PDB file of C-alpha atoms in Angstrom:
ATOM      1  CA  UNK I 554      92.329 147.885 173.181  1.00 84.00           C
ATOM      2  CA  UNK I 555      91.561 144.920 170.460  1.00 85.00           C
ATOM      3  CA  UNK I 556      93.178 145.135 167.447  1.00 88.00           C
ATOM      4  CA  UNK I 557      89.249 145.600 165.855  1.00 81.00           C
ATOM      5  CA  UNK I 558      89.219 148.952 167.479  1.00 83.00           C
ATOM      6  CA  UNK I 559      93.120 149.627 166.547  1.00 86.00           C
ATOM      7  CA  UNK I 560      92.802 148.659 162.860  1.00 87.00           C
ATOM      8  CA  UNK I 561      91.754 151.411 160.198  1.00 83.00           C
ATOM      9  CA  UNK I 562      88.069 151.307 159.452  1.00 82.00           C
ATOM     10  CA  UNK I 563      88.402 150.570 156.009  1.00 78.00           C
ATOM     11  CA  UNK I 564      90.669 147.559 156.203  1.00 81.00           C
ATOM     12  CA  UNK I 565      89.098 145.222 158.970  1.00 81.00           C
ATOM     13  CA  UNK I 566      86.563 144.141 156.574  1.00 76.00           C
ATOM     14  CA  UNK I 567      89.299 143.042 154.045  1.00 81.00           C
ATOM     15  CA  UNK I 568      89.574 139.239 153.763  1.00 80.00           C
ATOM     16  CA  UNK I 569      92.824 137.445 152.881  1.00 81.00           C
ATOM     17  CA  UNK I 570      93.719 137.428 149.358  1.00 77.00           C
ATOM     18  CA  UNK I 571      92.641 133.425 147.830  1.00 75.00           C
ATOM     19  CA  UNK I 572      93.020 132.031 144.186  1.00 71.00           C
ATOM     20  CA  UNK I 573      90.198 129.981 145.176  1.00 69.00           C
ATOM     21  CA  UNK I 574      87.343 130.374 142.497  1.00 70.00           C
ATOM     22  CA  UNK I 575      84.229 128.652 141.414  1.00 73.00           C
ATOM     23  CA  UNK I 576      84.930 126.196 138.627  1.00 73.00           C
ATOM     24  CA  UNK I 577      84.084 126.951 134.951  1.00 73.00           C
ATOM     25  CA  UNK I 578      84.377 126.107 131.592  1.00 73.00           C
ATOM     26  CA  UNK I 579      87.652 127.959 130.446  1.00 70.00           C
ATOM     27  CA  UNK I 580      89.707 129.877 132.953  1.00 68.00           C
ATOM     28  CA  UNK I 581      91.920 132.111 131.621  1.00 68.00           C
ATOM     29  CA  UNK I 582      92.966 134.147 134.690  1.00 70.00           C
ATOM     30  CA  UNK I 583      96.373 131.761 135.545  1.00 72.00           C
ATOM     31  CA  UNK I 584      97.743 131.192 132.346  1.00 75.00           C
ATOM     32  CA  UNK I 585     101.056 129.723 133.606  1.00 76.00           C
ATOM     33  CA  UNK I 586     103.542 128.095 131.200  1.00 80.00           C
ATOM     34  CA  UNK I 587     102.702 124.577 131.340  1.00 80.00           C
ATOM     35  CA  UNK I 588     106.191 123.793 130.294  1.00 83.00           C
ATOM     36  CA  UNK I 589     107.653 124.725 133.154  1.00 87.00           C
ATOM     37  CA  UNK I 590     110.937 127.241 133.696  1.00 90.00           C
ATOM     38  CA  UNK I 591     113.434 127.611 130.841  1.00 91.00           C
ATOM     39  CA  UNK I 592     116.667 125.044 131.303  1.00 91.00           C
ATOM     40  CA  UNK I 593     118.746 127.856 131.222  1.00 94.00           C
ATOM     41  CA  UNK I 594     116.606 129.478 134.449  1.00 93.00           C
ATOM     42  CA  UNK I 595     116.851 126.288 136.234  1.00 90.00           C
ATOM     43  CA  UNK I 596     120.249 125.667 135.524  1.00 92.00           C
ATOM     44  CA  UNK I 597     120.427 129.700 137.036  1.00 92.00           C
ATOM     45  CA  UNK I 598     118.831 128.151 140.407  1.00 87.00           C
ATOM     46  CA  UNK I 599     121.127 125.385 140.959  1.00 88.00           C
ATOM     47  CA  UNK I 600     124.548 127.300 140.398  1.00 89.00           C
ATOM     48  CA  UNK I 601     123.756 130.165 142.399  1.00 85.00           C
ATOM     49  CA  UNK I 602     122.743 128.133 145.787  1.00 86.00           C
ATOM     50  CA  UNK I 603     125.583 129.729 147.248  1.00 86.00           C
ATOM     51  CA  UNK I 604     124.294 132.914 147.165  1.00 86.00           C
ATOM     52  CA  UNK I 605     121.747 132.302 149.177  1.00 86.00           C
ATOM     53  CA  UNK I 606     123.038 133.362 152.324  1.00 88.00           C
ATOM     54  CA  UNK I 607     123.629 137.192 151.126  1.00 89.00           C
ATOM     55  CA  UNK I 608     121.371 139.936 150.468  1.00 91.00           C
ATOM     56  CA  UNK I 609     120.048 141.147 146.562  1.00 92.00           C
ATOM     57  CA  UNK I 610     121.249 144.186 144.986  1.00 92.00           C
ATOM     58  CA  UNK I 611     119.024 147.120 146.045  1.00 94.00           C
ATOM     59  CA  UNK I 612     117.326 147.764 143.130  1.00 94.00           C
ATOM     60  CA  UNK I 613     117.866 144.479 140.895  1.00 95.00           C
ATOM     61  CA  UNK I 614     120.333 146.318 138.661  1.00 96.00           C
ATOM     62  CA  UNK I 615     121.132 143.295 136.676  1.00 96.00           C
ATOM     63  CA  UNK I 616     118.015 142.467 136.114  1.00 97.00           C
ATOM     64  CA  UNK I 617     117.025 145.854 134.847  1.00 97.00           C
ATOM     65  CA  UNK I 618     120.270 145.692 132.245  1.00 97.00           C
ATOM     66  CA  UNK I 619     118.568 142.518 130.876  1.00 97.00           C
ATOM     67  CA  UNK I 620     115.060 143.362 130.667  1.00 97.00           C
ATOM     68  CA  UNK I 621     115.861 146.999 128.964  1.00 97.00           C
ATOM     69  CA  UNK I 622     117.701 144.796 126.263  1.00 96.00           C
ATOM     70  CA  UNK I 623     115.274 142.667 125.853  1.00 96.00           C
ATOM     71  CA  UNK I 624     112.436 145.404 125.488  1.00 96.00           C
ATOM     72  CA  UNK I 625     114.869 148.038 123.514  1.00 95.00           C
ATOM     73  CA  UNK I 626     114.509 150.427 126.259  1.00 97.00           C
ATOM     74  CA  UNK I 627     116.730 151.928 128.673  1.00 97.00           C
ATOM     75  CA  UNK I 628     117.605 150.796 132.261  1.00 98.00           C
ATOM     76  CA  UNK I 629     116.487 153.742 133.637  1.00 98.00           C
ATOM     77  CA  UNK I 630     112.800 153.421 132.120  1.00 98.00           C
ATOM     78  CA  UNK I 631     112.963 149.771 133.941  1.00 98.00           C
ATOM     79  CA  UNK I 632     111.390 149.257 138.020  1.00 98.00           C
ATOM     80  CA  UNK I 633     111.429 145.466 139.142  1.00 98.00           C
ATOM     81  CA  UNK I 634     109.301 144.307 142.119  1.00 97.00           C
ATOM     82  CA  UNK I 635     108.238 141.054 143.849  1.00 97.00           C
ATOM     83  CA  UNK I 636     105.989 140.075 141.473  1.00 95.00           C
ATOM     84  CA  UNK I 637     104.032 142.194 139.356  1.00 96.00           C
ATOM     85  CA  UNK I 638     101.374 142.843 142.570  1.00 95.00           C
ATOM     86  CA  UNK I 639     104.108 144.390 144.044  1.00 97.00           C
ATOM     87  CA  UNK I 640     104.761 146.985 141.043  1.00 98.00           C
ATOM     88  CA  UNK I 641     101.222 147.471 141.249  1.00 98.00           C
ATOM     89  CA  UNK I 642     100.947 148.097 144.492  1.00 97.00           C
ATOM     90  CA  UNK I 643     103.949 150.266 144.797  1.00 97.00           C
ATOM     91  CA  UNK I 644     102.538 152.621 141.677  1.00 98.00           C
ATOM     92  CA  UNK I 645      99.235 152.581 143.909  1.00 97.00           C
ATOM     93  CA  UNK I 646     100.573 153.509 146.933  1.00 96.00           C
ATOM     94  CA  UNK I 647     102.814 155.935 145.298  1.00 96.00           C
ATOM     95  CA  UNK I 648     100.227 158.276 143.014  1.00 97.00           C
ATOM     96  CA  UNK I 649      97.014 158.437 145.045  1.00 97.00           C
ATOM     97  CA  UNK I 650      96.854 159.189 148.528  1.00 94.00           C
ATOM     98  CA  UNK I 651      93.722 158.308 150.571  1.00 93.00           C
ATOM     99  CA  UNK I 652      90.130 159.282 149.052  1.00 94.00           C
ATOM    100  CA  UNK I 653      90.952 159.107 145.596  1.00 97.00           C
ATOM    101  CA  UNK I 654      89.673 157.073 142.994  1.00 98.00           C
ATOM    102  CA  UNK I 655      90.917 154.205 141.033  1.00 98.00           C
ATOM    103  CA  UNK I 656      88.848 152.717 137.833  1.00 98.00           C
ATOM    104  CA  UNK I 657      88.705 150.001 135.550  1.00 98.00           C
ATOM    105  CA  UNK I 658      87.191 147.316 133.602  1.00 97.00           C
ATOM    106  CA  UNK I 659      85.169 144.420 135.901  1.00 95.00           C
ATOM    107  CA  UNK I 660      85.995 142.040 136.116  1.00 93.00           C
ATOM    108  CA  UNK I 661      89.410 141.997 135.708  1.00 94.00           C
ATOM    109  CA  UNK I 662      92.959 141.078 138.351  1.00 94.00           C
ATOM    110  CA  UNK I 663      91.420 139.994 141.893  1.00 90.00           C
ATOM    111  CA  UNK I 664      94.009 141.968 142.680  1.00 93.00           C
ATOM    112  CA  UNK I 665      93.550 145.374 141.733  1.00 96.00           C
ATOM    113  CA  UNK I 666      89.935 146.361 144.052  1.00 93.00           C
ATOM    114  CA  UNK I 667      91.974 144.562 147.292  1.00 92.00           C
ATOM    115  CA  UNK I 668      94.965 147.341 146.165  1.00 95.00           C
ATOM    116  CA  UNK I 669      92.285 149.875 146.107  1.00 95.00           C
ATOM    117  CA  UNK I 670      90.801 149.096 149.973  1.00 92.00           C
ATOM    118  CA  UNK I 671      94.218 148.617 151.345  1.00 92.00           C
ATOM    119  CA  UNK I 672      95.643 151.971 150.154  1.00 93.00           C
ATOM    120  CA  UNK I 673      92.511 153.576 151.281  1.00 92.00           C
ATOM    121  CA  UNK I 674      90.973 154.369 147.622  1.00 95.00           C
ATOM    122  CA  UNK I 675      88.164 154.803 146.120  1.00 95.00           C
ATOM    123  CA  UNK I 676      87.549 151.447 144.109  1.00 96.00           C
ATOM    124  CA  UNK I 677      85.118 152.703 140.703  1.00 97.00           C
ATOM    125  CA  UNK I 678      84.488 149.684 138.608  1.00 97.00           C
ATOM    126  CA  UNK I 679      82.729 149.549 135.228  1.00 97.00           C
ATOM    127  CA  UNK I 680      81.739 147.499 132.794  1.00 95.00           C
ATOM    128  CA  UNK I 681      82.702 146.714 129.686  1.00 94.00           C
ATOM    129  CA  UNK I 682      81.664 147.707 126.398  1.00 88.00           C
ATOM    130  CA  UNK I 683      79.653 143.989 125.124  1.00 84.00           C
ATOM    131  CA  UNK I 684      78.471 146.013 122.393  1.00 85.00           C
ATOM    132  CA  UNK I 685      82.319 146.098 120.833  1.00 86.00           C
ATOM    133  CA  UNK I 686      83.138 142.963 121.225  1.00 84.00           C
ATOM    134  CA  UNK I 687      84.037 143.350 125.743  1.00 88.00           C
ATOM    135  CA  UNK I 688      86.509 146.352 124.483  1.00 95.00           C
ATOM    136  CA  UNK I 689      87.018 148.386 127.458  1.00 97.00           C
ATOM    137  CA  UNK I 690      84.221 151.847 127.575  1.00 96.00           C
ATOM    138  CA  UNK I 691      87.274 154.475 127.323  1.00 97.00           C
ATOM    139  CA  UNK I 692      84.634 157.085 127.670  1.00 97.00           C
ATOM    140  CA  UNK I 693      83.334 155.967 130.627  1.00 97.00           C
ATOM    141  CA  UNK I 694      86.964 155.130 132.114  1.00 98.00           C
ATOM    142  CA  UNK I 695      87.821 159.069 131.425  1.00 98.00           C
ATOM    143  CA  UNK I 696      84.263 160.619 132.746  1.00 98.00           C
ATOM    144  CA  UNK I 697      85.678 158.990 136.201  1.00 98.00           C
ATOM    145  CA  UNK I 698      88.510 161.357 135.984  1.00 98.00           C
ATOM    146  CA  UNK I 699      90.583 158.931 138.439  1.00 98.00           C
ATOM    147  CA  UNK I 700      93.699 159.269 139.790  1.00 98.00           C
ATOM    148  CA  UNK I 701      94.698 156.055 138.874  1.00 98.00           C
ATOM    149  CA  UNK I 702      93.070 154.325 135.499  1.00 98.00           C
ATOM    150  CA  UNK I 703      94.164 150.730 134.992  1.00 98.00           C
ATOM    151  CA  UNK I 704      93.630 148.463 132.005  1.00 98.00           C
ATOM    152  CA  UNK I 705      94.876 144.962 131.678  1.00 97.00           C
ATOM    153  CA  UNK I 706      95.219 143.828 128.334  1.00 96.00           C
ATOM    154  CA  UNK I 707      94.545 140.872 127.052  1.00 93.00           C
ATOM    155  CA  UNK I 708      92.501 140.691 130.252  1.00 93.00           C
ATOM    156  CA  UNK I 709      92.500 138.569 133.438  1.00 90.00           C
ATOM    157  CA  UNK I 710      89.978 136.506 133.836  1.00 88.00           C
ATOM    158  CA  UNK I 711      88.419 137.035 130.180  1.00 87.00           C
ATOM    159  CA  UNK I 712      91.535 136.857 128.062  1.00 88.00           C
ATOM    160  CA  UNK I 713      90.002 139.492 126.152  1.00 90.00           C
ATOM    161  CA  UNK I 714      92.294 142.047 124.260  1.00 93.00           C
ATOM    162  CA  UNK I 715      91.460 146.004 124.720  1.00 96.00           C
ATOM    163  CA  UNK I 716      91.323 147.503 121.494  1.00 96.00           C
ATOM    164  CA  UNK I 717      94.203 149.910 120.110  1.00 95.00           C
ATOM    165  CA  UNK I 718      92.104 153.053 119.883  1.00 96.00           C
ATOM    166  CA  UNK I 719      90.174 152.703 123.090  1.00 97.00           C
ATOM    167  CA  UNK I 720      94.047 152.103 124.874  1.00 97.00           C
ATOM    168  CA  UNK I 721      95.217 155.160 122.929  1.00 97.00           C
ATOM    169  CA  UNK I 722      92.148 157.738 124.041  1.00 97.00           C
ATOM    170  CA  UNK I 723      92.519 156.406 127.917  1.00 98.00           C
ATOM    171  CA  UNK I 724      96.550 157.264 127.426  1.00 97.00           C
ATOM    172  CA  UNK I 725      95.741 160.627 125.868  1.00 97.00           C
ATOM    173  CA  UNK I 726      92.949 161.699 127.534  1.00 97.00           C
ATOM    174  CA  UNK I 727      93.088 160.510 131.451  1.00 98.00           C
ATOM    175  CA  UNK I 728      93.665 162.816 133.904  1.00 96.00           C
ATOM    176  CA  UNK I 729      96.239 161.121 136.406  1.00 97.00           C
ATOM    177  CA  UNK I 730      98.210 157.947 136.396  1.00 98.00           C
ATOM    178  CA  UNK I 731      97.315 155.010 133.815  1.00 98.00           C
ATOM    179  CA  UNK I 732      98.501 151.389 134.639  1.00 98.00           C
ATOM    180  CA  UNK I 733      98.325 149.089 131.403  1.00 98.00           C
ATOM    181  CA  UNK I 734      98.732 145.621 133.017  1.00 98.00           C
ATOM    182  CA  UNK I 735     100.242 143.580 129.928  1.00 96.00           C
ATOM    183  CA  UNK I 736     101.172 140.114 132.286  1.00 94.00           C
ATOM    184  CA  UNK I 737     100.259 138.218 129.024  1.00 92.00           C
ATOM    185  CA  UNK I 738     102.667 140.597 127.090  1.00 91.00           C
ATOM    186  CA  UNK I 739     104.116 137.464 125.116  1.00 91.00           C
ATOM    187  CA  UNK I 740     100.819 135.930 124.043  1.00 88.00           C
ATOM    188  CA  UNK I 741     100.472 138.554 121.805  1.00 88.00           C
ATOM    189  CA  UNK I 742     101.896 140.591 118.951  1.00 86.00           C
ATOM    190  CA  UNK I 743     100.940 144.182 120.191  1.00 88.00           C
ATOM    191  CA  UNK I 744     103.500 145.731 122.901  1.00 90.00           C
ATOM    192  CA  UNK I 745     103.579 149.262 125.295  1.00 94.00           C
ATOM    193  CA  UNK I 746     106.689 148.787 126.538  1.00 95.00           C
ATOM    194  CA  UNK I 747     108.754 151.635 124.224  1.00 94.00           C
ATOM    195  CA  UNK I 748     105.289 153.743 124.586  1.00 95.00           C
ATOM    196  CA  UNK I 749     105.427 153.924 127.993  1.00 97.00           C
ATOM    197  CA  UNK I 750     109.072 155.172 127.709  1.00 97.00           C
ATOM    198  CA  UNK I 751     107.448 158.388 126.211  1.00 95.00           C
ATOM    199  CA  UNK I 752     104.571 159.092 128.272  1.00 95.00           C
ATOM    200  CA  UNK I 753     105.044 160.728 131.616  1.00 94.00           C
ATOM    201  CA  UNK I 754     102.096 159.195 133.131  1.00 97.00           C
ATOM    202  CA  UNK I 755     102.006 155.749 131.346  1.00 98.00           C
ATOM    203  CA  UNK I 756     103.037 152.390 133.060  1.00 98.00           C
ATOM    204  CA  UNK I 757     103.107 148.896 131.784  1.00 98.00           C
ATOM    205  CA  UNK I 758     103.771 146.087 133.670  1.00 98.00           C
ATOM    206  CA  UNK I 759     104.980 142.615 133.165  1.00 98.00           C
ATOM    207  CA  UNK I 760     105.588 139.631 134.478  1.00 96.00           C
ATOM    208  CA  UNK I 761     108.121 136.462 134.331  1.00 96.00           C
ATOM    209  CA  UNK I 762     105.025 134.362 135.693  1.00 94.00           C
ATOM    210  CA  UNK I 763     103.359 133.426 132.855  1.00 93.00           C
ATOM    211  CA  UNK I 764     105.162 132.679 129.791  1.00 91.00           C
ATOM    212  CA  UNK I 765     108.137 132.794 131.418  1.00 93.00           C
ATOM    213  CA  UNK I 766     107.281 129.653 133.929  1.00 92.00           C
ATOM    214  CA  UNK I 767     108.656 131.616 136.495  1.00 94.00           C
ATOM    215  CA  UNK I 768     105.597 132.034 138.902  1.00 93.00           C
ATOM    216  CA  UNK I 769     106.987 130.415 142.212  1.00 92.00           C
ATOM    217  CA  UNK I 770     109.549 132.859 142.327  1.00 93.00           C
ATOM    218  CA  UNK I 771     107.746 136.266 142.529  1.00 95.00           C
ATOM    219  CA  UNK I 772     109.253 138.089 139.608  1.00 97.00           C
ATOM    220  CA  UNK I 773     107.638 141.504 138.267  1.00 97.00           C
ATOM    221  CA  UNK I 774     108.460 144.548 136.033  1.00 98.00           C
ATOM    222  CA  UNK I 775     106.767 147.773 135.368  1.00 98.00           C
ATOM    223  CA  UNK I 776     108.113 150.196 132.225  1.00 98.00           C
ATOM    224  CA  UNK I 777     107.746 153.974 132.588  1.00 98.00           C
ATOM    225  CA  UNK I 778     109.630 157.173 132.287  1.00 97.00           C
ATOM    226  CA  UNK I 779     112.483 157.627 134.426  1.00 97.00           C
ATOM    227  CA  UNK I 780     110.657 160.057 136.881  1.00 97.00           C
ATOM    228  CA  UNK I 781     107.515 157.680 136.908  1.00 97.00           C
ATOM    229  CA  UNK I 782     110.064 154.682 138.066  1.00 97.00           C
ATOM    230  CA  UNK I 783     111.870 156.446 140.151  1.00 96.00           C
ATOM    231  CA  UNK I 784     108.912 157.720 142.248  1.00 97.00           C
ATOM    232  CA  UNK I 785     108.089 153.461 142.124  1.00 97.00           C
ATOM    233  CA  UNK I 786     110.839 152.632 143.572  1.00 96.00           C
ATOM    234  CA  UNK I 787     111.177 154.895 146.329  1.00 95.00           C
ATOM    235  CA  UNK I 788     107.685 153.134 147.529  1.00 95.00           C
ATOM    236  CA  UNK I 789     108.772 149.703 146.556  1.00 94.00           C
ATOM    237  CA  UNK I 790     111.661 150.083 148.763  1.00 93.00           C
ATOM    238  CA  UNK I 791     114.942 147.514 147.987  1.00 94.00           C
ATOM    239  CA  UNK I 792     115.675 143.767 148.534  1.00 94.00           C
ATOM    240  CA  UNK I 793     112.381 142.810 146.397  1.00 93.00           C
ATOM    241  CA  UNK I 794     113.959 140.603 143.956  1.00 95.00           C
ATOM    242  CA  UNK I 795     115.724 137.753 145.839  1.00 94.00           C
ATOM    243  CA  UNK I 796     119.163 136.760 144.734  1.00 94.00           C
ATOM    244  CA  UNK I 797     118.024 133.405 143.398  1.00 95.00           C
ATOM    245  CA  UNK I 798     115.501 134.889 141.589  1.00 96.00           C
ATOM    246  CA  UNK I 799     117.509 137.547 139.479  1.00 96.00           C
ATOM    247  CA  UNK I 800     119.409 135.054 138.146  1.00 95.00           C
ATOM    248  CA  UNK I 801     116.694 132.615 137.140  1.00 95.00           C
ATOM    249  CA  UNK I 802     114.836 135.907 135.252  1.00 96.00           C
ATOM    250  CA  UNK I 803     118.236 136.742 133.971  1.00 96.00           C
ATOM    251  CA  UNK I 804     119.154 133.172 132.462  1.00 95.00           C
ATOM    252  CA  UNK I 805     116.543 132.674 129.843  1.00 94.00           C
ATOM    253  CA  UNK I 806     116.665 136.566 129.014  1.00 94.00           C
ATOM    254  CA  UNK I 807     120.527 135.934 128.093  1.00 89.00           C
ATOM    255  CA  UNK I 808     120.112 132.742 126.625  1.00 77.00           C
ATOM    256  CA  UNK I 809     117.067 131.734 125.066  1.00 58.00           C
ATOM    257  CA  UNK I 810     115.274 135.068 123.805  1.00 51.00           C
TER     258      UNK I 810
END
């Protein structure tokens, strides 16, 4: 039989994942460091060529130790991935089975309606509230009563921020998991991290691409309660965070922050 026929129904009309986009004024959807990596994460890279040749830690414990210190949070509260796609696509694949519903702000991550086709969801976009200033509708985000409610704050591609009280009545008053993507954590002054650390069904996730100059080498975080991480990481699965990589996130985490 051809693969067409062998392929689930839903998927075969996915197309590869591209960056490519028409060209505009301001795009604020990349937002890498222009600097580059920290000296103390490329100096990381070079002393630990020799690693190369074995496999990570399972679960990037190291890592974890770092990032918890630098948040003020526990290890436990701490999942690493391959990227923060892969976070997001192991929190996906891990809280709503096939059929249910995802929703969110348009536009926002290319990422997160291909995540919603490829783990068989139901992708509910909406739009967002121009009469307060692009602020995310969080009445219209609950009335969807979605498994999965995500908000990305300050948003990709708009850059703008979701306001405090409309974050605060999706936390309080959704109905299954919410995802608060905060990649541009350190462009800003106002932080989840020790929140989601209290709410069973809160997770924020990071990233070491942006301000961290880290992009090429696929390094992402997601904070939650230990039960929330754990269920993560038994869908992430282990050996997501390269050695090479550990140690570059690591480096500027001990050294420069």
């Amino acid at each position: 039989r051809p693969v067409s026929e062998l392929v689930r129904p839903s998927y075969r009309a996915i197309a590869p994942y591209t960056s490519n986009r028409e060209p505009v004024r301001i795009d604020l959807s990349d937002n890498r460091n222009q600097l580059g990596p920290a000296p103390s994460a490329a100096a990381a890279l070079s002393a630990g060529l020799e690693q190369m040749a074995h496999y990570p830690s399972h679960y990037s414990a190291r890592l974890k130790d770092k990032i918890a210190d630098y948040l003020g949070v526990r290890a436990e509260h701490v999942v690493t991935g391959c990227g923060s796609d892969d976070v997001l696509d192991s929190a996906v694949r891990a809280f709503a089975a096939e059929g249910e519903s995802i929703t969110f702000s348009e536009p926002t991550f290319a990422m997160i309606p291909h995540l919603a086709v490829t783990n068989a969801l139901s992708a509910r976009p909406l739009a967002f509230d121009a009469a307060r200033g692009w602020d995310i509708d969080a009445e219209a985000l609950l009335a969807e009563r979605a498994k999965i409610t995500y908000v990305c704050s300050p948003n990709n591609p708009t850059g703008t921020l979701a306001s405090p009280d409309a974050i605060e009545r999706v936390i309080a008053g959704a109905e299954g998991l919410v995802i608060l993507d905060d990649a541009y954590a350190e462009f800003h002054d106002v932080s989840y991290a020790r929140r989601a650390t209290e709410e069973s069904s809160l997770l924020v996730v990071r990233t070491f691409s942006k301000a961290f100059g880290l992009a090429g080498m696929r390094i992402g975080y997601g904070i939650g309660s230990p039960e929330l991480v754990a269920e993560i990481e038994k869908s992430r699965g282990p050996y997501k965070v390269g050695v090479l990589s550990e140690r570059a996130a690591c480096a500027p985490l001990e050294h420069e922050l």
